[in-house]
PDB file of C-alpha atoms in Angstrom:
ATOM      1  CA  MET K 169      -6.640  -7.112  23.377  1.00  0.00           C
ATOM      2  CA  ILE K 170      -9.025  -4.669  25.102  1.00  0.00           C
ATOM      3  CA  GLY K 171     -11.323  -3.354  22.377  1.00  0.00           C
ATOM      4  CA  ASN K 172      -8.850  -2.017  19.811  1.00  0.00           C
ATOM      5  CA  LYS K 173      -6.136  -1.482  22.406  1.00  0.00           C
ATOM      6  CA  GLN K 174      -3.066  -3.662  22.278  1.00  0.00           C
ATOM      7  CA  VAL K 175      -2.378  -5.271  25.644  1.00  0.00           C
ATOM      8  CA  VAL K 176       1.061  -6.449  24.509  1.00  0.00           C
ATOM      9  CA  THR K 177       3.241  -4.527  22.073  1.00  0.00           C
ATOM     10  CA  ILE K 178       6.401  -6.230  20.851  1.00  0.00           C
ATOM     11  CA  LYS K 179       9.206  -4.163  19.337  1.00  0.00           C
ATOM     12  CA  GLY K 180      12.432  -5.508  17.905  1.00  0.00           C
ATOM     13  CA  THR K 181      15.667  -3.676  18.658  1.00  0.00           C
ATOM     14  CA  ARG K 182      19.308  -4.413  17.899  1.00  0.00           C
ATOM     15  CA  ASP K 183      19.588  -5.714  21.467  1.00  0.00           C
ATOM     16  CA  GLY K 184      16.638  -8.091  21.209  1.00  0.00           C
ATOM     17  CA  LEU K 185      12.960  -7.571  21.969  1.00  0.00           C
ATOM     18  CA  THR K 186      11.164  -5.007  24.106  1.00  0.00           C
ATOM     19  CA  LEU K 187       7.747  -5.984  25.419  1.00  0.00           C
ATOM     20  CA  HIS K 188       5.483  -3.068  26.343  1.00  0.00           C
ATOM     21  CA  LEU K 189       2.741  -4.449  28.578  1.00  0.00           C
ATOM     22  CA  ASP K 190      -0.507  -2.567  29.165  1.00  0.00           C
ATOM     23  CA  ASP K 191      -0.882  -1.456  32.798  1.00  0.00           C
ATOM     24  CA  SER K 192      -4.678  -1.111  32.868  1.00  0.00           C
ATOM     25  CA  CYS K 193      -5.806  -4.676  32.124  1.00  0.00           C
ATOM     26  CA  SER K 194      -5.889  -7.615  34.543  1.00  0.00           C
ATOM     27  CA  PHE K 195      -2.729  -9.656  35.015  1.00  0.00           C
ATOM     28  CA  ALA K 196      -4.496 -12.816  33.789  1.00  0.00           C
ATOM     29  CA  GLU K 197      -5.540 -11.023  30.586  1.00  0.00           C
ATOM     30  CA  LEU K 198      -1.982  -9.842  30.128  1.00  0.00           C
ATOM     31  CA  LEU K 199      -0.529 -13.341  30.441  1.00  0.00           C
ATOM     32  CA  LYS K 200      -3.066 -14.771  27.988  1.00  0.00           C
ATOM     33  CA  GLU K 201      -2.323 -12.268  25.223  1.00  0.00           C
ATOM     34  CA  LEU K 202       1.424 -12.511  25.839  1.00  0.00           C
ATOM     35  CA  GLU K 203       1.231 -16.296  25.482  1.00  0.00           C
ATOM     36  CA  ASP K 204      -0.717 -15.958  22.228  1.00  0.00           C
ATOM     37  CA  LYS K 205       1.667 -13.398  20.744  1.00  0.00           C
ATOM     38  CA  LEU K 206       4.868 -15.187  21.690  1.00  0.00           C
ATOM     39  CA  SER K 207       3.523 -18.437  20.257  1.00  0.00           C
ATOM     40  CA  THR K 208       3.231 -16.899  16.789  1.00  0.00           C
ATOM     41  CA  ASN K 209       6.101 -14.374  16.708  1.00  0.00           C
ATOM     42  CA  TYR K 210       9.876 -14.160  16.843  1.00  0.00           C
ATOM     43  CA  LEU K 211      10.569 -17.857  17.413  1.00  0.00           C
ATOM     44  CA  ASP K 212      12.505 -18.768  14.302  1.00  0.00           C
ATOM     45  CA  GLU K 213      14.474 -21.914  15.181  1.00  0.00           C
ATOM     46  CA  GLU K 214      17.429 -20.659  13.142  1.00  0.00           C
ATOM     47  CA  GLU K 215      17.838 -17.567  15.311  1.00  0.00           C
ATOM     48  CA  PRO K 216      20.141 -17.475  18.376  1.00  0.00           C
ATOM     49  CA  MET K 217      18.830 -16.683  21.873  1.00  0.00           C
ATOM     50  CA  ILE K 218      16.793 -13.485  21.927  1.00  0.00           C
ATOM     51  CA  THR K 219      17.106 -11.069  24.873  1.00  0.00           C
ATOM     52  CA  VAL K 220      13.813  -9.716  26.175  1.00  0.00           C
ATOM     53  CA  MET K 221      13.341  -6.426  28.059  1.00  0.00           C
ATOM     54  CA  ILE K 222       9.951  -5.896  29.684  1.00  0.00           C
ATOM     55  CA  GLN K 223       8.351  -2.486  30.238  1.00  0.00           C
ATOM     56  CA  LEU K 224       5.474  -2.629  32.756  1.00  0.00           C
ATOM     57  CA  GLY K 225       4.497   1.059  32.699  1.00  0.00           C
ATOM     58  CA  ASN K 226       2.562   1.911  35.857  1.00  0.00           C
ATOM     59  CA  ARG K 227       2.019  -1.717  36.843  1.00  0.00           C
ATOM     60  CA  TYR K 228       3.630  -3.260  39.923  1.00  0.00           C
ATOM     61  CA  LEU K 229       4.196  -7.010  40.056  1.00  0.00           C
ATOM     62  CA  HIS K 230       4.460  -9.101  43.202  1.00  0.00           C
ATOM     63  CA  LYS K 231       7.264 -11.664  43.243  1.00  0.00           C
ATOM     64  CA  GLU K 232       4.884 -14.502  42.330  1.00  0.00           C
ATOM     65  CA  GLN K 233       3.520 -12.551  39.354  1.00  0.00           C
ATOM     66  CA  GLU K 234       7.005 -11.634  38.170  1.00  0.00           C
ATOM     67  CA  GLU K 235       8.016 -15.298  38.330  1.00  0.00           C
ATOM     68  CA  GLN K 236       4.922 -16.275  36.314  1.00  0.00           C
ATOM     69  CA  LEU K 237       5.885 -13.731  33.687  1.00  0.00           C
ATOM     70  CA  ARG K 238       9.477 -14.943  33.587  1.00  0.00           C
ATOM     71  CA  ASP K 239       8.356 -18.590  33.356  1.00  0.00           C
ATOM     72  CA  LEU K 240       6.026 -17.860  30.453  1.00  0.00           C
ATOM     73  CA  ILE K 241       8.826 -16.197  28.477  1.00  0.00           C
ATOM     74  CA  ARG K 242      11.432 -18.735  29.586  1.00  0.00           C
ATOM     75  CA  ASN K 243       9.294 -21.559  28.201  1.00  0.00           C
ATOM     76  CA  LYS K 244       9.752 -20.131  24.725  1.00  0.00           C
ATOM     77  CA  LYS K 245      12.980 -21.841  23.705  1.00  0.00           C
ATOM     78  CA  LYS K 246      14.702 -18.871  22.126  1.00  0.00           C
ATOM     79  CA  LEU K 247      13.763 -16.182  24.649  1.00  0.00           C
ATOM     80  CA  VAL K 248      15.582 -15.062  27.800  1.00  0.00           C
ATOM     81  CA  VAL K 249      14.464 -12.221  30.130  1.00  0.00           C
ATOM     82  CA  HIS K 250      17.171  -9.587  30.526  1.00  0.00           C
ATOM     83  CA  SER K 251      15.311  -7.014  32.655  1.00  0.00           C
ATOM     84  CA  ILE K 252      11.905  -5.914  33.932  1.00  0.00           C
ATOM     85  CA  HIS K 253      11.201  -2.196  34.382  1.00  0.00           C
ATOM     86  CA  SER K 254       8.310  -0.487  36.157  1.00  0.00           C
ATOM     87  CA  ASN K 255       7.476   3.158  36.842  1.00  0.00           C
ATOM     88  CA  VAL K 256       6.127   2.120  40.241  1.00  0.00           C
ATOM     89  CA  VAL K 257       8.574   2.361  43.156  1.00  0.00           C
ATOM     90  CA  PRO K 258       7.953  -0.120  46.012  1.00  0.00           C
ATOM     91  CA  LYS K 259       7.186   1.496  49.365  1.00  0.00           C
ATOM     92  CA  LYS K 260      10.394   0.172  50.928  1.00  0.00           C
ATOM     93  CA  LYS K 261      12.563   1.714  48.194  1.00  0.00           C
ATOM     94  CA  ALA K 262      10.603   4.975  48.341  1.00  0.00           C
ATOM     95  CA  LEU K 263      11.197   5.207  52.092  1.00  0.00           C
ATOM     96  CA  GLU K 264      14.898   4.447  51.598  1.00  0.00           C
ATOM     97  CA  TRP K 265      15.130   7.159  48.919  1.00  0.00           C
ATOM     98  CA  LYS K 266      13.353   9.639  51.224  1.00  0.00           C
ATOM     99  CA  GLU K 267      15.729   8.808  54.064  1.00  0.00           C
ATOM    100  CA  ASP K 268      18.772   9.159  51.801  1.00  0.00           C
ATOM    101  CA  SER K 269      17.647  12.518  50.382  1.00  0.00           C
ATOM    102  CA  GLU K 270      16.252  14.317  53.437  1.00  0.00           C
ATOM    103  CA  ILE K 271      18.103  16.840  55.593  1.00  0.00           C
ATOM    104  CA  LYS K 272      18.653  15.716  59.175  1.00  0.00           C
ATOM    105  CA  ALA K 273      18.934  18.702  61.525  1.00  0.00           C
ATOM    106  CA  ILE K 274      20.760  18.081  64.814  1.00  0.00           C
ATOM    107  CA  ASN K 275      21.335  20.663  67.537  1.00  0.00           C
ATOM    108  CA  ARG K 276      24.329  19.585  69.650  1.00  0.00           C
ATOM    109  CA  ILE K 277      28.079  19.698  70.167  1.00  0.00           C
ATOM    110  CA  VAL K 278      29.974  16.681  68.872  1.00  0.00           C
ATOM    111  CA  ARG K 279      32.667  16.092  71.451  1.00  0.00           C
ATOM    112  CA  SER K 280      35.907  14.093  71.283  1.00  0.00           C
ATOM    113  CA  GLY K 281      35.196  10.395  70.718  1.00  0.00           C
ATOM    114  CA  GLN K 282      31.624  10.989  69.527  1.00  0.00           C
ATOM    115  CA  VAL K 283      30.361  10.174  66.011  1.00  0.00           C
ATOM    116  CA  VAL K 284      27.194  11.530  64.391  1.00  0.00           C
ATOM    117  CA  GLU K 285      26.136   9.687  61.227  1.00  0.00           C
ATOM    118  CA  VAL K 286      23.106  10.267  58.963  1.00  0.00           C
ATOM    119  CA  LYS K 287      21.862   8.747  55.693  1.00  0.00           C
ATOM    120  CA  GLY K 288      20.965  11.980  53.898  1.00  0.00           C
ATOM    121  CA  ASP K 289      22.325  15.516  54.362  1.00  0.00           C
ATOM    122  CA  LEU K 290      23.455  16.590  57.826  1.00  0.00           C
ATOM    123  CA  LEU K 291      22.706  20.048  59.225  1.00  0.00           C
ATOM    124  CA  LEU K 292      24.571  20.328  62.522  1.00  0.00           C
ATOM    125  CA  ILE K 293      23.730  23.385  64.604  1.00  0.00           C
ATOM    126  CA  GLY K 294      26.736  23.348  66.889  1.00  0.00           C
ATOM    127  CA  ASP K 295      30.443  22.569  66.880  1.00  0.00           C
ATOM    128  CA  VAL K 296      32.473  19.501  66.008  1.00  0.00           C
ATOM    129  CA  ASN K 297      35.253  19.485  68.585  1.00  0.00           C
ATOM    130  CA  PRO K 298      38.721  17.987  67.972  1.00  0.00           C
ATOM    131  CA  GLY K 299      38.328  14.197  68.099  1.00  0.00           C
ATOM    132  CA  GLY K 300      34.650  14.397  67.146  1.00  0.00           C
ATOM    133  CA  LYS K 301      33.353  13.094  63.808  1.00  0.00           C
ATOM    134  CA  VAL K 302      30.355  13.729  61.542  1.00  0.00           C
ATOM    135  CA  VAL K 303      29.442  11.421  58.665  1.00  0.00           C
ATOM    136  CA  ALA K 304      26.764  11.658  55.944  1.00  0.00           C
ATOM    137  CA  LYS K 305      25.835   9.983  52.672  1.00  0.00           C
ATOM    138  CA  GLY K 306      25.029  13.445  51.340  1.00  0.00           C
ATOM    139  CA  ASN K 307      26.302  16.927  52.217  1.00  0.00           C
ATOM    140  CA  ILE K 308      27.406  18.202  55.615  1.00  0.00           C
ATOM    141  CA  PHE K 309      26.568  21.690  56.911  1.00  0.00           C
ATOM    142  CA  VAL K 310      28.070  22.719  60.242  1.00  0.00           C
ATOM    143  CA  MET K 311      26.585  25.909  61.649  1.00  0.00           C
ATOM    144  CA  GLY K 312      29.492  26.306  64.030  1.00  0.00           C
ATOM    145  CA  SER K 313      33.173  25.374  64.249  1.00  0.00           C
ATOM    146  CA  LEU K 314      34.374  22.267  62.417  1.00  0.00           C
ATOM    147  CA  LEU K 315      37.503  21.245  64.334  1.00  0.00           C
ATOM    148  CA  GLY K 316      37.224  17.469  64.096  1.00  0.00           C
ATOM    149  CA  VAL K 317      36.578  15.050  61.209  1.00  0.00           C
ATOM    150  CA  ALA K 318      33.846  15.399  58.572  1.00  0.00           C
ATOM    151  CA  HIS K 319      33.139  12.722  55.962  1.00  0.00           C
ATOM    152  CA  ALA K 320      30.521  13.531  53.297  1.00  0.00           C
ATOM    153  CA  GLY K 321      29.436  11.365  50.370  1.00  0.00           C
ATOM    154  CA  VAL K 322      30.385   8.166  52.200  1.00  0.00           C
ATOM    155  CA  ASN K 323      28.779   6.006  49.488  1.00  0.00           C
ATOM    156  CA  GLY K 324      31.088   7.442  46.833  1.00  0.00           C
ATOM    157  CA  ASN K 325      29.287  10.696  45.963  1.00  0.00           C
ATOM    158  CA  ARG K 326      32.096  13.047  44.888  1.00  0.00           C
ATOM    159  CA  GLU K 327      29.588  15.859  44.301  1.00  0.00           C
ATOM    160  CA  ALA K 328      28.932  16.120  48.054  1.00  0.00           C
ATOM    161  CA  VAL K 329      30.163  19.217  49.892  1.00  0.00           C
ATOM    162  CA  ILE K 330      31.156  20.143  53.439  1.00  0.00           C
ATOM    163  CA  VAL K 331      30.246  23.607  54.727  1.00  0.00           C
ATOM    164  CA  ALA K 332      31.206  25.159  58.059  1.00  0.00           C
ATOM    165  CA  SER K 333      31.015  28.577  59.706  1.00  0.00           C
ATOM    166  CA  TYR K 334      34.592  28.107  60.901  1.00  0.00           C
ATOM    167  CA  MET K 335      36.643  25.568  58.953  1.00  0.00           C
ATOM    168  CA  ARG K 336      39.628  24.190  60.878  1.00  0.00           C
ATOM    169  CA  PRO K 337      39.091  20.410  60.601  1.00  0.00           C
ATOM    170  CA  SER K 338      41.577  17.761  61.622  1.00  0.00           C
ATOM    171  CA  GLN K 339      40.428  15.917  58.494  1.00  0.00           C
ATOM    172  CA  LEU K 340      37.942  16.317  55.642  1.00  0.00           C
ATOM    173  CA  ARG K 341      36.759  13.377  53.562  1.00  0.00           C
ATOM    174  CA  ILE K 342      34.499  13.449  50.514  1.00  0.00           C
ATOM    175  CA  ALA K 343      33.847  10.032  48.987  1.00  0.00           C
ATOM    176  CA  ASP K 344      37.360   8.553  48.614  1.00  0.00           C
ATOM    177  CA  TYR K 345      39.209  11.891  48.806  1.00  0.00           C
ATOM    178  CA  ILE K 346      40.957  12.981  52.003  1.00  0.00           C
ATOM    179  CA  SER K 347      42.193  16.439  53.018  1.00  0.00           C
ATOM    180  CA  ARG K 348      43.411  18.060  56.209  1.00  0.00           C
ATOM    181  CA  SER K 349      43.062  21.527  57.691  1.00  0.00           C
ATOM    182  CA  PRO K 350      43.634  24.458  55.277  1.00  0.00           C
ATOM    183  CA  ASP K 351      47.194  25.737  55.180  1.00  0.00           C
ATOM    184  CA  TYR K 352      46.172  29.337  55.864  1.00  0.00           C
ATOM    185  CA  GLU K 353      44.699  31.232  58.791  1.00  0.00           C
ATOM    186  CA  SER K 354      40.950  31.728  58.757  1.00  0.00           C
ATOM    187  CA  ASP K 355      39.263  34.326  60.915  1.00  0.00           C
ATOM    188  CA  GLY K 356      35.905  32.583  60.637  1.00  0.00           C
ATOM    189  CA  VAL K 357      34.110  35.742  59.505  1.00  0.00           C
ATOM    190  CA  TYR K 358      32.712  34.100  56.378  1.00  0.00           C
ATOM    191  CA  MET K 359      31.546  30.545  55.896  1.00  0.00           C
ATOM    192  CA  GLU K 360      33.734  28.135  53.957  1.00  0.00           C
ATOM    193  CA  CYS K 361      33.184  24.910  52.057  1.00  0.00           C
ATOM    194  CA  GLY K 362      35.166  21.874  51.099  1.00  0.00           C
ATOM    195  CA  LEU K 363      34.535  20.130  47.788  1.00  0.00           C
ATOM    196  CA  VAL K 364      36.291  17.817  45.361  1.00  0.00           C
ATOM    197  CA  ASP K 365      38.174  19.488  42.508  1.00  0.00           C
ATOM    198  CA  GLU K 366      38.395  16.652  39.963  1.00  0.00           C
ATOM    199  CA  THR K 367      40.890  18.521  37.771  1.00  0.00           C
ATOM    200  CA  ARG K 368      43.335  18.721  40.676  1.00  0.00           C
ATOM    201  CA  ALA K 369      42.273  15.366  42.154  1.00  0.00           C
ATOM    202  CA  LYS K 370      41.959  16.783  45.662  1.00  0.00           C
ATOM    203  CA  ILE K 371      39.613  18.411  48.148  1.00  0.00           C
ATOM    204  CA  VAL K 372      39.819  22.207  48.083  1.00  0.00           C
ATOM    205  CA  ILE K 373      38.543  24.636  50.712  1.00  0.00           C
ATOM    206  CA  ASP K 374      37.092  27.916  49.500  1.00  0.00           C
ATOM    207  CA  ARG K 375      34.539  30.615  50.249  1.00  0.00           C
ATOM    208  CA  LEU K 376      30.976  29.358  50.393  1.00  0.00           C
ATOM    209  CA  GLN K 377      29.937  31.515  47.451  1.00  0.00           C
ATOM    210  CA  VAL K 378      31.879  29.320  44.971  1.00  0.00           C
ATOM    211  CA  LEU K 379      29.227  26.619  45.355  1.00  0.00           C
ATOM    212  CA  MET K 380      26.871  28.659  43.162  1.00  0.00           C
ATOM    213  CA  HIS K 381      29.258  28.000  40.278  1.00  0.00           C
ATOM    214  CA  LYS K 382      30.836  24.690  41.285  1.00  0.00           C
ATOM    215  CA  ARG K 383      27.589  22.934  42.269  1.00  0.00           C
ATOM    216  CA  PRO K 384      24.770  24.651  40.307  1.00  0.00           C
ATOM    217  CA  ASP K 385      22.385  21.768  41.047  1.00  0.00           C
ATOM    218  CA  LEU K 386      22.277  22.488  44.776  1.00  0.00           C
ATOM    219  CA  SER K 387      18.855  22.136  46.404  1.00  0.00           C
ATOM    220  CA  GLY K 388      16.666  25.077  47.388  1.00  0.00           C
ATOM    221  CA  PHE K 389      17.686  24.680  51.040  1.00  0.00           C
ATOM    222  CA  GLU K 390      21.365  25.028  50.198  1.00  0.00           C
ATOM    223  CA  ARG K 391      20.704  28.037  47.990  1.00  0.00           C
ATOM    224  CA  ARG K 392      18.942  29.749  50.884  1.00  0.00           C
ATOM    225  CA  MET K 393      22.055  29.188  52.991  1.00  0.00           C
ATOM    226  CA  LEU K 394      24.212  30.764  50.316  1.00  0.00           C
ATOM    227  CA  ASN K 395      21.924  33.756  50.027  1.00  0.00           C
ATOM    228  CA  GLY K 396      21.702  34.190  53.788  1.00  0.00           C
TER     229      GLY K 396
END
């Protein structure tokens, strides 16, 4: 305990115990108070195994520290660690998230046999020729003619969209949905988009303006595209 501040707060829930651990004290201090508290609480021999969820707040633990914490709790016969949560995101995960969420702008023509693949959203300034392919974990925006294959939401994101100035693809894919070229003539005057219509269980191609209603959570960049 730091002054009158509780370093470890233990709360019982219907799923077990939640340990709220102070994120401003030293790790050694934390382990000491946790040991003291767990030695005098919640260890009724008549009770079955108790699941423990740990909330670290703004504290980050290295692997060795996490193992120390797990060992301390594991040594209490009736306790088992279910999960450990922290508000701190490791640098590696933060960089992965940034890569997955950023917009990659590429200025080129994707010719037959070529594949362009990105981890976030793809903004292609150019055409995708027949036989060419563009792939993205997020959305795909083609500022040109889409005549080849486009696959958005490759990791299973059915909310992803495909936008093109001229939409005559050989194939569209969004997550696990597949569609081919629209069955009507398009003069390419207005931009079009492809998106999953869950009620009809298919990819539909429509005017770009429908995204305002179909995907209201679009980013600021995409809204600027819609507004010209």
